[in-house]
Short mmCIF file of C-alpha atoms and ligand atoms in Angstrom, two decimals:
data_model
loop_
_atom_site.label_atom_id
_atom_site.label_comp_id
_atom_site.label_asym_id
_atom_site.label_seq_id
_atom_site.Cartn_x
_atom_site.Cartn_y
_atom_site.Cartn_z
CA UNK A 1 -1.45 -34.20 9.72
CA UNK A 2 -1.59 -34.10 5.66
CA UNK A 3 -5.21 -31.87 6.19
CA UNK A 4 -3.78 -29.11 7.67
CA UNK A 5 -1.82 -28.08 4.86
CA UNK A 6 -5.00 -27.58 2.80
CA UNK A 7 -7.24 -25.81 5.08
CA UNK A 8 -8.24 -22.55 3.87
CA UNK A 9 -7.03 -19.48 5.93
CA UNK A 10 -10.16 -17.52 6.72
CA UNK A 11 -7.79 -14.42 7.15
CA UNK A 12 -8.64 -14.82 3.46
CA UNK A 13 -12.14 -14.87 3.26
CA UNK A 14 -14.51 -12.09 2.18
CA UNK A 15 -17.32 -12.77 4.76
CA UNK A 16 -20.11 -13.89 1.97
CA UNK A 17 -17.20 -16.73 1.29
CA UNK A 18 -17.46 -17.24 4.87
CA UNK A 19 -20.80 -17.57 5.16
CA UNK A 20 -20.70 -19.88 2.42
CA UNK A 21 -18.35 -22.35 3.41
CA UNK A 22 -20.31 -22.09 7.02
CA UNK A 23 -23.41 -23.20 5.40
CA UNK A 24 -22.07 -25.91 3.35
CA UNK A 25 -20.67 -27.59 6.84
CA UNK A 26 -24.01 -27.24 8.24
CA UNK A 27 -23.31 -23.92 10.26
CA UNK A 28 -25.75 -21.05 10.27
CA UNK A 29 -24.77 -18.11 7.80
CA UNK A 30 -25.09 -15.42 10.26
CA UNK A 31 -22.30 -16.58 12.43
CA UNK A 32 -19.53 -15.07 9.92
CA UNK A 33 -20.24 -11.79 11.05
CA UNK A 34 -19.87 -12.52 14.66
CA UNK A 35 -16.31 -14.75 13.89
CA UNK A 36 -15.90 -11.01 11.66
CA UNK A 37 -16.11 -8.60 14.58
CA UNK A 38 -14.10 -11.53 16.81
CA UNK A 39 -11.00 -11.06 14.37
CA UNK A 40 -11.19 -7.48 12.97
CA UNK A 41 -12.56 -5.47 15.76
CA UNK A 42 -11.24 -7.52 18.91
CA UNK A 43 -8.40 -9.11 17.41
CA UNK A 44 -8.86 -12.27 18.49
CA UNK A 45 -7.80 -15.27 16.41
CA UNK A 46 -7.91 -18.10 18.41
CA UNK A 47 -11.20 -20.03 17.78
CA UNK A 48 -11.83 -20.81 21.54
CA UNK A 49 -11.83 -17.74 22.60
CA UNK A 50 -14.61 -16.85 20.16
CA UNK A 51 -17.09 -17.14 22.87
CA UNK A 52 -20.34 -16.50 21.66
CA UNK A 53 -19.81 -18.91 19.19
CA UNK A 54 -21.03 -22.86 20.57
CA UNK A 55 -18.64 -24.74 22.07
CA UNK A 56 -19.18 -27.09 18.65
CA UNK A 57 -18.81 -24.57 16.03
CA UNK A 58 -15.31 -23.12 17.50
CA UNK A 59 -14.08 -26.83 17.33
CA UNK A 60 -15.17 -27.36 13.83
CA UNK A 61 -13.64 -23.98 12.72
CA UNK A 62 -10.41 -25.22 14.01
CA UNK A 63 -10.78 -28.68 12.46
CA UNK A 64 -11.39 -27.02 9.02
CA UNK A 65 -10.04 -23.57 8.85
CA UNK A 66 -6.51 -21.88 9.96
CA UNK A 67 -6.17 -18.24 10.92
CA UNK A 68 -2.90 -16.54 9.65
CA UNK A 69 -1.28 -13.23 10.71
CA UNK A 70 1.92 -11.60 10.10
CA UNK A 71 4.04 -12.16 13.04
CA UNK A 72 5.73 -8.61 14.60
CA UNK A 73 9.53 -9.07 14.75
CA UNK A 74 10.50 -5.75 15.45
CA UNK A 75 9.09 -2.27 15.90
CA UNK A 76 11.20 1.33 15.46
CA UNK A 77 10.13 4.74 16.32
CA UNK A 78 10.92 7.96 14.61
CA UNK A 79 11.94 10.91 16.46
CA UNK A 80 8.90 12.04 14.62
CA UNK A 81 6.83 9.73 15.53
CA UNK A 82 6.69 7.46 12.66
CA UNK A 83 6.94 3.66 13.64
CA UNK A 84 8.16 0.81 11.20
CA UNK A 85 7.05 -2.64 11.89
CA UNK A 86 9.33 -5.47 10.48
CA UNK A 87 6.78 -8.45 10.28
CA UNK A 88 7.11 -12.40 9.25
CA UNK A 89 4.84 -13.76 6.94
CA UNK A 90 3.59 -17.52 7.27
CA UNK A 91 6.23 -18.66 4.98
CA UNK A 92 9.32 -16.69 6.86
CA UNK A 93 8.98 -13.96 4.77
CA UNK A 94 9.25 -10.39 6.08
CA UNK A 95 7.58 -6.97 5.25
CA UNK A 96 7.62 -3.89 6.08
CA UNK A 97 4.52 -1.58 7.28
CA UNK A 98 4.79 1.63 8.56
CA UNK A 99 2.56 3.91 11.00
CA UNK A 100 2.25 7.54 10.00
CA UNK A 101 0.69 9.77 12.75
CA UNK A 102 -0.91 13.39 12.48
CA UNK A 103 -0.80 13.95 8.57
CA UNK A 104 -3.33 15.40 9.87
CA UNK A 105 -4.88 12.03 10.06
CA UNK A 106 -3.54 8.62 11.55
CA UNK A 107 -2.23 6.41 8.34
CA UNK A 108 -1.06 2.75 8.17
CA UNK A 109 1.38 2.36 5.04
CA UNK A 110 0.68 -0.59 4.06
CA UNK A 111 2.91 -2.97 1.51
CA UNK A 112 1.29 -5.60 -1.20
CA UNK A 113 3.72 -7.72 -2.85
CA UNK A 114 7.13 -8.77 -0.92
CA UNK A 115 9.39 -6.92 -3.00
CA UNK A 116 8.67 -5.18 -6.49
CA UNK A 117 8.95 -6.44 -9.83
CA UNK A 118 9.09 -2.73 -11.49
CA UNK A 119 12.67 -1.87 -10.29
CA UNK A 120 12.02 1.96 -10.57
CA UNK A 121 15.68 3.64 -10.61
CA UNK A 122 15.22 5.43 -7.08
CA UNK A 123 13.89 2.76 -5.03
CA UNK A 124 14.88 0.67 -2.26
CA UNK A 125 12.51 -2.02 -3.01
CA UNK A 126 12.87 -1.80 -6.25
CA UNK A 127 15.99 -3.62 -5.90
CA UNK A 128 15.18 -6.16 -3.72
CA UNK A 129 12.99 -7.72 -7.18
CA UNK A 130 9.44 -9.61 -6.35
CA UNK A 131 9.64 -12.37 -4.48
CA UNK A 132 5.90 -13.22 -4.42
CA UNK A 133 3.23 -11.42 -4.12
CA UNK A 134 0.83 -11.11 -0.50
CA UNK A 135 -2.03 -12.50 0.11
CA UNK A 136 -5.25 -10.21 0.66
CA UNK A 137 -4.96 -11.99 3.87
CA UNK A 138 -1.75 -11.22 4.27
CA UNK A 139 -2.23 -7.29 3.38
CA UNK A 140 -4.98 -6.70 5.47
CA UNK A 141 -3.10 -8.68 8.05
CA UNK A 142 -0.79 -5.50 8.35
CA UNK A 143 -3.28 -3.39 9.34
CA UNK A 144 -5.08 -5.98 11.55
CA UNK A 145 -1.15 -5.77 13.06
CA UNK A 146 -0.63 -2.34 13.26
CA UNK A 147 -3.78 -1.51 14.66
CA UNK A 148 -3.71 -3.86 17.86
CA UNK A 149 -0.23 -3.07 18.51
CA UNK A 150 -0.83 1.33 18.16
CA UNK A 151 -4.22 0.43 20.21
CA UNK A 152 -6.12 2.13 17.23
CA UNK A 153 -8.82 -0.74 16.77
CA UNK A 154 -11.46 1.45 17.61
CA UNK A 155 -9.70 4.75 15.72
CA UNK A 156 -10.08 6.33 12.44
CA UNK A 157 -7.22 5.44 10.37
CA UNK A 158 -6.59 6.08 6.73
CA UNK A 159 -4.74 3.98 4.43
CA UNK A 160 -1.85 3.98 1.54
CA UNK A 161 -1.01 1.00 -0.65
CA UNK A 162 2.79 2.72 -0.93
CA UNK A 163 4.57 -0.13 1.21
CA UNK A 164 6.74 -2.77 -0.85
CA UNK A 165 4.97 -3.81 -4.17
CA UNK A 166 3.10 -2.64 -7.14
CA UNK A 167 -0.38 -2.81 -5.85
CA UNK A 168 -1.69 -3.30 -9.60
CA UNK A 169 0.52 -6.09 -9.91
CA UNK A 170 -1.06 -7.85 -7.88
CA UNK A 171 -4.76 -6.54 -8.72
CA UNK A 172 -7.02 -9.92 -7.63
CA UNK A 173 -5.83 -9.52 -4.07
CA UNK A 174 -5.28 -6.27 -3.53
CA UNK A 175 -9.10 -5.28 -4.59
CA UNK A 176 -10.05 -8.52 -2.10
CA UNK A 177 -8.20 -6.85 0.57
CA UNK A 178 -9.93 -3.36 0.53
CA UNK A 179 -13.67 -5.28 -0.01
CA UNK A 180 -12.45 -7.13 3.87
CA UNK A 181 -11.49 -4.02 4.89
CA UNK A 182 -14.22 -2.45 3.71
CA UNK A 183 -16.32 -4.90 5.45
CA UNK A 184 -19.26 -3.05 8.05
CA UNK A 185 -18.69 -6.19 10.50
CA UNK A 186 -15.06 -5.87 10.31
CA UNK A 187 -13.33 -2.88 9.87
CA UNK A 188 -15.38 -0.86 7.98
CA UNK A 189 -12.32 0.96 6.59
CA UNK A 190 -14.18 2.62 3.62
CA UNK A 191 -12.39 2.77 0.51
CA UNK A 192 -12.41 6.82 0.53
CA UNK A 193 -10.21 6.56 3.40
CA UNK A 194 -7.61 4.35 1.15
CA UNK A 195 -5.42 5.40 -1.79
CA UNK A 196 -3.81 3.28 -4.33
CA UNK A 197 -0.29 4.25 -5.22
CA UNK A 198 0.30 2.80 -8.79
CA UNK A 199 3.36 3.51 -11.60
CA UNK A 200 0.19 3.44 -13.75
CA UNK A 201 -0.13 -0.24 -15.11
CA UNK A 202 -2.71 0.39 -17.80
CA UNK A 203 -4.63 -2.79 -18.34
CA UNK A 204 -5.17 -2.66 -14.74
CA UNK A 205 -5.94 0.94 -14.44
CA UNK A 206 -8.50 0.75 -16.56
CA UNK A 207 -9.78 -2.60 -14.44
CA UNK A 208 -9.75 -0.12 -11.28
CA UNK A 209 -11.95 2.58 -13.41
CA UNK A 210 -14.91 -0.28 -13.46
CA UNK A 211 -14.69 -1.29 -9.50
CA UNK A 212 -17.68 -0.97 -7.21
CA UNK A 213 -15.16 0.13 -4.32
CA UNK A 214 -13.33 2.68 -5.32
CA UNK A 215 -10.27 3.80 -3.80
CA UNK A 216 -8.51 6.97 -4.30
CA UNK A 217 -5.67 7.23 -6.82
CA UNK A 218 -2.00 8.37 -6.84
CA UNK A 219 -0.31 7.84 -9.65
CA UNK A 220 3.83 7.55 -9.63
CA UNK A 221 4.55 9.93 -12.36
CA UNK A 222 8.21 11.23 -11.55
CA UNK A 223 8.67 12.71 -15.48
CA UNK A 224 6.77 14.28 -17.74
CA UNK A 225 8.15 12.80 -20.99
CA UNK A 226 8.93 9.47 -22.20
CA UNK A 227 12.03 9.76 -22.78
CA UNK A 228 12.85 10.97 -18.65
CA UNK A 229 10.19 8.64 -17.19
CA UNK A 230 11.64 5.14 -19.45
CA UNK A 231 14.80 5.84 -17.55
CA UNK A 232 13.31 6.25 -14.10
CA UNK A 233 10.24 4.20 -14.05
CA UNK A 234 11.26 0.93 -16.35
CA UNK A 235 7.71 0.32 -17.62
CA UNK A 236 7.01 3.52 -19.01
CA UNK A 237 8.50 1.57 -22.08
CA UNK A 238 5.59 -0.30 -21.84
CA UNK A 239 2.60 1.86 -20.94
CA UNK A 240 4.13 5.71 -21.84
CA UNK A 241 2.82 9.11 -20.28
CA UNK A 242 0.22 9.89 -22.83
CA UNK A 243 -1.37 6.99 -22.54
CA UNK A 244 -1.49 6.73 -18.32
CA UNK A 245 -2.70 10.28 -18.88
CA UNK A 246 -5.13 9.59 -20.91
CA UNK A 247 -6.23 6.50 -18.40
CA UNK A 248 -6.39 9.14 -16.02
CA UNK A 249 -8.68 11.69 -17.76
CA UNK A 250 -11.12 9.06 -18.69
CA UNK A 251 -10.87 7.75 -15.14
CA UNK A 252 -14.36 7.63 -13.32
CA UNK A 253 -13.59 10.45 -10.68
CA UNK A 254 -16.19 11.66 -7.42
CA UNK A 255 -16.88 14.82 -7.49
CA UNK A 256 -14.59 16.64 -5.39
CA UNK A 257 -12.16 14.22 -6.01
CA UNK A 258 -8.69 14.09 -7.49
CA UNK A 259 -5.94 12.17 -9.09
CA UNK A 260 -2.81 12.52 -6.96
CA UNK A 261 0.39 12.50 -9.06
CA UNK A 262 3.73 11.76 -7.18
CA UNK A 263 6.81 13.36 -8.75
CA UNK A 264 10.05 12.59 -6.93
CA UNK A 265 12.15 15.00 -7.45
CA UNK A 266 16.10 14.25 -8.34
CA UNK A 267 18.43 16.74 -8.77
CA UNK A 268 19.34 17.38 -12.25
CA UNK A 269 17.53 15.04 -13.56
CA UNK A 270 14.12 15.87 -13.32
CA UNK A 271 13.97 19.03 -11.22
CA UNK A 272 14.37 21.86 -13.68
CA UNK A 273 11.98 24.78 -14.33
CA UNK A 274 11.33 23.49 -18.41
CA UNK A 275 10.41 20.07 -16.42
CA UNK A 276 7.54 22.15 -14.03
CA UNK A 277 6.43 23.63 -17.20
CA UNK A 278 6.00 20.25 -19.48
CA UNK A 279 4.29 18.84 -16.59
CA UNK A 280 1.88 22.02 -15.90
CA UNK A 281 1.08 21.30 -19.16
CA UNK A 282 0.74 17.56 -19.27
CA UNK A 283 -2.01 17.69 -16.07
CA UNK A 284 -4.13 20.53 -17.61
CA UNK A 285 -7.72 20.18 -17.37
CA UNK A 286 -6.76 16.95 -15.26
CA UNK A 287 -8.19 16.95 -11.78
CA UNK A 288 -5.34 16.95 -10.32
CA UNK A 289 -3.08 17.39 -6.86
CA UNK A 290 0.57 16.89 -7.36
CA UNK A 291 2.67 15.77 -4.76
CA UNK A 292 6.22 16.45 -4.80
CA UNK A 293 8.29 13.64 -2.84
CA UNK A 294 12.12 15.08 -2.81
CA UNK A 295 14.32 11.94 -3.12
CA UNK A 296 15.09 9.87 0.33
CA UNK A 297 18.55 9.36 -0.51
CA UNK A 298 19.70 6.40 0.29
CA UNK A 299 23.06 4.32 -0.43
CA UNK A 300 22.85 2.12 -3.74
CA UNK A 301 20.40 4.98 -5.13
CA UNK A 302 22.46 7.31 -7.92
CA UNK A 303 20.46 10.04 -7.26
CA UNK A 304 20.13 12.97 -4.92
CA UNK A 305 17.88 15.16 -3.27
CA UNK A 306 17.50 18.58 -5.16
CA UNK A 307 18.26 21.42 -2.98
CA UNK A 308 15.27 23.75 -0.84
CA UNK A 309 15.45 26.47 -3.28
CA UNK A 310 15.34 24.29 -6.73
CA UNK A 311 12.71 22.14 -4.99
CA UNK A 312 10.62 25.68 -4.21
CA UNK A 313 10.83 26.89 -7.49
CA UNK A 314 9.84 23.59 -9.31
CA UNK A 315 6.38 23.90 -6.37
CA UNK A 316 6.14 27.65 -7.51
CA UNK A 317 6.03 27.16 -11.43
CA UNK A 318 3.38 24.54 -10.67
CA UNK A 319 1.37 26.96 -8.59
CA UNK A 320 1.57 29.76 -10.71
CA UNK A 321 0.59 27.32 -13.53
CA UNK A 322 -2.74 26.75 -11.35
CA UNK A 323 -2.02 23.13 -10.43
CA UNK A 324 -2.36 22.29 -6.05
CA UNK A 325 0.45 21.17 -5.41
CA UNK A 326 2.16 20.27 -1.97
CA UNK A 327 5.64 19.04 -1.01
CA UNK A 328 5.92 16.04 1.22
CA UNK A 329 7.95 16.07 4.45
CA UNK A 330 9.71 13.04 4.45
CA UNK A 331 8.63 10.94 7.67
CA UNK A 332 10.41 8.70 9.71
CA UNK A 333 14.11 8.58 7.48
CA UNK A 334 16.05 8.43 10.62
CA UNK A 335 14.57 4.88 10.95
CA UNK A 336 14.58 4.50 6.92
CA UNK A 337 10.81 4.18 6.62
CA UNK A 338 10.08 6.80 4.09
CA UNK A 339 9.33 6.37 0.87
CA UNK A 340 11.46 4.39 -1.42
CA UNK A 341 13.55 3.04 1.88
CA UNK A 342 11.67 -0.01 2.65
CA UNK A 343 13.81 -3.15 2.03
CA UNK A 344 14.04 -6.19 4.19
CA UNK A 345 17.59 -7.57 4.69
CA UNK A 346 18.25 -10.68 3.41
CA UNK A 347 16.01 -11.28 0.76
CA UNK A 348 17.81 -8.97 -1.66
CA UNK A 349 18.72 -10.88 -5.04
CA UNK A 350 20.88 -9.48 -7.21
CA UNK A 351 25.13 -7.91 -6.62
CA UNK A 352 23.74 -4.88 -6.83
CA UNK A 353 21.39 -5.28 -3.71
CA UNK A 354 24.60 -7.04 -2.14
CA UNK A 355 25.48 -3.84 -1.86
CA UNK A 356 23.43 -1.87 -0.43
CA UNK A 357 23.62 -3.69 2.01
CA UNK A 358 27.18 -3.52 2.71
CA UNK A 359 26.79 -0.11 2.52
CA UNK A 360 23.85 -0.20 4.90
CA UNK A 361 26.13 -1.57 7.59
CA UNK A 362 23.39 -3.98 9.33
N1 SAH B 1 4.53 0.80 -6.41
C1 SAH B 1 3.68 1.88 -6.02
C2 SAH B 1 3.60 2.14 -4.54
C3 SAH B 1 4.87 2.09 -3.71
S1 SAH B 1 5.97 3.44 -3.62
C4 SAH B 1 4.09 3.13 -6.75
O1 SAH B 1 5.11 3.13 -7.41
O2 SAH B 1 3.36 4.11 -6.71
C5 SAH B 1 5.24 4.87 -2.96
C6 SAH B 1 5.89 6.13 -3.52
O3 SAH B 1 7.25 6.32 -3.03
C7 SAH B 1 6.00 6.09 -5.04
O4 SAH B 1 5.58 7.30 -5.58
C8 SAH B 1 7.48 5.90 -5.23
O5 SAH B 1 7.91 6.30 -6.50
C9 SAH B 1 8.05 6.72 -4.11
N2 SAH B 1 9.47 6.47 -3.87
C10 SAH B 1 10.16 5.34 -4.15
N3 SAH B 1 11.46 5.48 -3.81
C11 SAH B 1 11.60 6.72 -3.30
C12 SAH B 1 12.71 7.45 -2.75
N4 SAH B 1 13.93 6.92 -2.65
N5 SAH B 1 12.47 8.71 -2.31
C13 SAH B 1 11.24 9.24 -2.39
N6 SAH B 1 10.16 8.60 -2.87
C14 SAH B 1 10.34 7.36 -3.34
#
C-alpha cells in the first residue's frame, strides 16, 4: 500500500517527538513512555503485544508508524570472549557491532555510518568508502540488538562509537541516538557511560563542545605532526594537529575527566622514541589519557605491528614524560573484530578492496 512507505519509524523518535505525534492523532502524551519501556527495556516491537496500551491505540500505531531493527545474520565468538554480530539493515545493508566483555566493564562497540568516508591508511573500513550513513534509529538499534541477544537488558553496559563510520560525520544522528539512549524510560544509558571516537572533524568538534549531553571523547590522533598524520589520517590536510589540539584544550571538560587520544602504533612509521617525545610534548597541560592501539594487521593494510619491546619503550617515554598512558589488548582478532578489522563483504567499492578480499579468503 503507497502509505506504508512514508510512515515514520518510531525506532527514530526521541520520545517528546513521540509524544507529539501521539497528541496530534488524538492519543494521550503519556503513553510514549509506556510504548518507550515496551521497546527499550522489554524489547518488544510488535504493537500488539504492547499490552497495556488499548486495544485501539496499538492498531492505530500500526496503521501510522513502522518499527525498524537491524536484523542478526550471524554471531562469532572470540576465544576471548568477544562476540561480533553481522546485522542487516532495512535496506539490505549490513554492519558490524561488536560485544566487549570485562574491560573491566561490559561494552557494546557500536558502528554509525555503513562504511567510512575518511579512508585512514590502516583501516579496514576505511576501504570499504561510505555507503550511507545510519540512522539514529538504526545506531541505537545495535545496541537494542546486542543487548536482547547477550541478555544484558537489565545490565550496565558502556558504550564506544568506534564501529564502522566517522561518528562526526554523521553529527545530527549520532547526537539523536545518545539523547534515545539516554532516555530515563528507555535505556537510560547516560552519556558518561559513552565515548565518541572521532579523527577530530573540527567544525563538528567544536558543535560537540556546546551539547547538553555530553559524551566522553577519544580522539584518533595516530601522529604527532602534520606531516606523519596527512599520510595516515587523510583529513589532517584539512583540519591539522594544532588546530584539533587546540579544539581539545578549549574543549568543555568535567572535572575528573579526560580527553582520550588513540595512537596506533605502526612500525617504523610512527613508533620511534623522537615520535613519544613530540607527542609528550604536543598533550602537555592537556588532560589527557593516551591509548596506544598496536596495529591489527590485517591483509590489504601496508603496515605492521611494532614489536613488544619498541611498543614498551614508546609507553615508557610517555610515562616518564608524565602522560597516563595504557596499551590496548587487542580483543577478539581471531574473529577480526578489533579495531580497524570491521568490513562487511560485499559492499567493498574500489580494486583495492577487491582485494582484500581475495586475500581474506571468504
Ligand atoms: N572513525 C572513528 C571511530 C572508529 S575507529 C575514529 O577514527 O576514531 C576506532 C579506532 O580504531 C580508531 O582510533 C582507529 O584509528 C582505530 N583503528 C583503525 N584501524 C585500526 C587497525 N588496523 N588497528 C588498530 N586500530 C585501528
Amino acid at each position: 500500500m503507497s502509505h506504508e512507505a512514508v510512515q515514520p519509524d518510531l525506532a527514530n523518535l526521541e520520545r517528546p517527538a513521540l509524544e507529539q505525534a501521539l497528541a496530534e492523532r488524538g492519543h494521550e502524551r503519556f503513553r510514549a513512555r509506556q510504548i518507550f519501556r515496551w521497546i527499550y527495556r522489554h524489547g518488544i516491537t510488535d504493537f500488539s503485544a504492547m499490552t497495556d496500551l488499548g486495544r485501539d491505540l496499538r492498531a492505530a500505531l500500526a496503521e501510522a508508524f513502522t518499527l525498524l531493527t537491524p536484523q542478526l545474520v550471524e554471531r562469532e565468538r572470540s576465544v576471548d570472549g568477544t562476540e561480533k554480530f553481522l546485522l542487516r539493515l532495512g535496506d539490505g545493508r549490513r554492519i558490524e557491532s561488536v560485544f566487549i566483555p570485562d574491560t573491566p566493564a561490559m561494552t557494546f562497540c557500536i558502528s554509525t555510518q555503513v562504511g567510512c568516508a575518511m579512508a585512514c591508511a590502516f583501516c579496514l573500513t576505511g576501504k570499504m568508502g561510505l555507503l550511507r550513513n545510519l540512522t539514529a534509529g538504526e545506531i541505537v538499534g545495535q545496541v537494542r540488538v546486542l543487548a536482547g541477544a547477550l541478555a544484558m537488558r537489565d545490565r550496565r553496559f558502556n558504550i564506544v562509537l568506534m564501529g564502522m563510520g566517522e561518528p562526526l560525520h554523521n553529527y545530527d544522528e549520532t547526537m539523536k541516538a545518545l539523547r534515545i539512549l539516554a532516555d530515563e524510560h528507555g535505556l537510560a544509558v547516560s552519556p558518561r557511560r559513552v565515548t565518541l571516537s572521532t579523527v577530530g572533524l573540527l567544525p563538528a568538534l567544536d558543535r560537540l563542545a556546546q551539547e547538553p549531553l555530553m559524551p566522553n571523547l577519544a580522539i584518533s590522533l595516530h601522529a604527532p605532526t602534520d606531516q606523519q598524520r596527512g599520510e595516515l589520517v587523510p583529513i589532517n590536510r584539512k583540519y591539522g594537529v594544532g588546530e584539533v589540539i587546540a579544539a581539545c584544550r578549549r574543549f568543555p571538560l568535567k572535572r575528573r575527566s579526560r580527553i582520550t587520544f588513540e595512537y596506533v602504533l605502526l612500525s617504523g612509521v610512527n613508533d620511534s622514541p623522537e615520535d613519544a617525545r613530540r607527542l609528550a610534548k604536543l598533550l602537555s597541560g592537556v588532560k589527557s589519557k593516551v591509548n596506544l592501539i598496536p596495529l591489527n594487521a590485517a591483509p590489504g593494510i601496508p603496515f605492521e605491528r611494532p614489536s613488544e619491546d619498541a611498543i614498551d619503550r614508546f609507553a615508557q617515554i610517555l610515562a616518564d614524560n608524565h602522560l597516563t598512558v595504557s596499551v590496548r589488548k587487542s580483543r577478539g582478532r581471531d574473529i577480526r573484530a578489533a579495531c580497524g578489522q570491521l568490513i562487511v563483504e560485499g559492499q567493498r567499492q574500489s580494486p583495492a578492496q577487491q582485494l582484500a578480499t581475495l586475500a581474506f579468503g571468504d
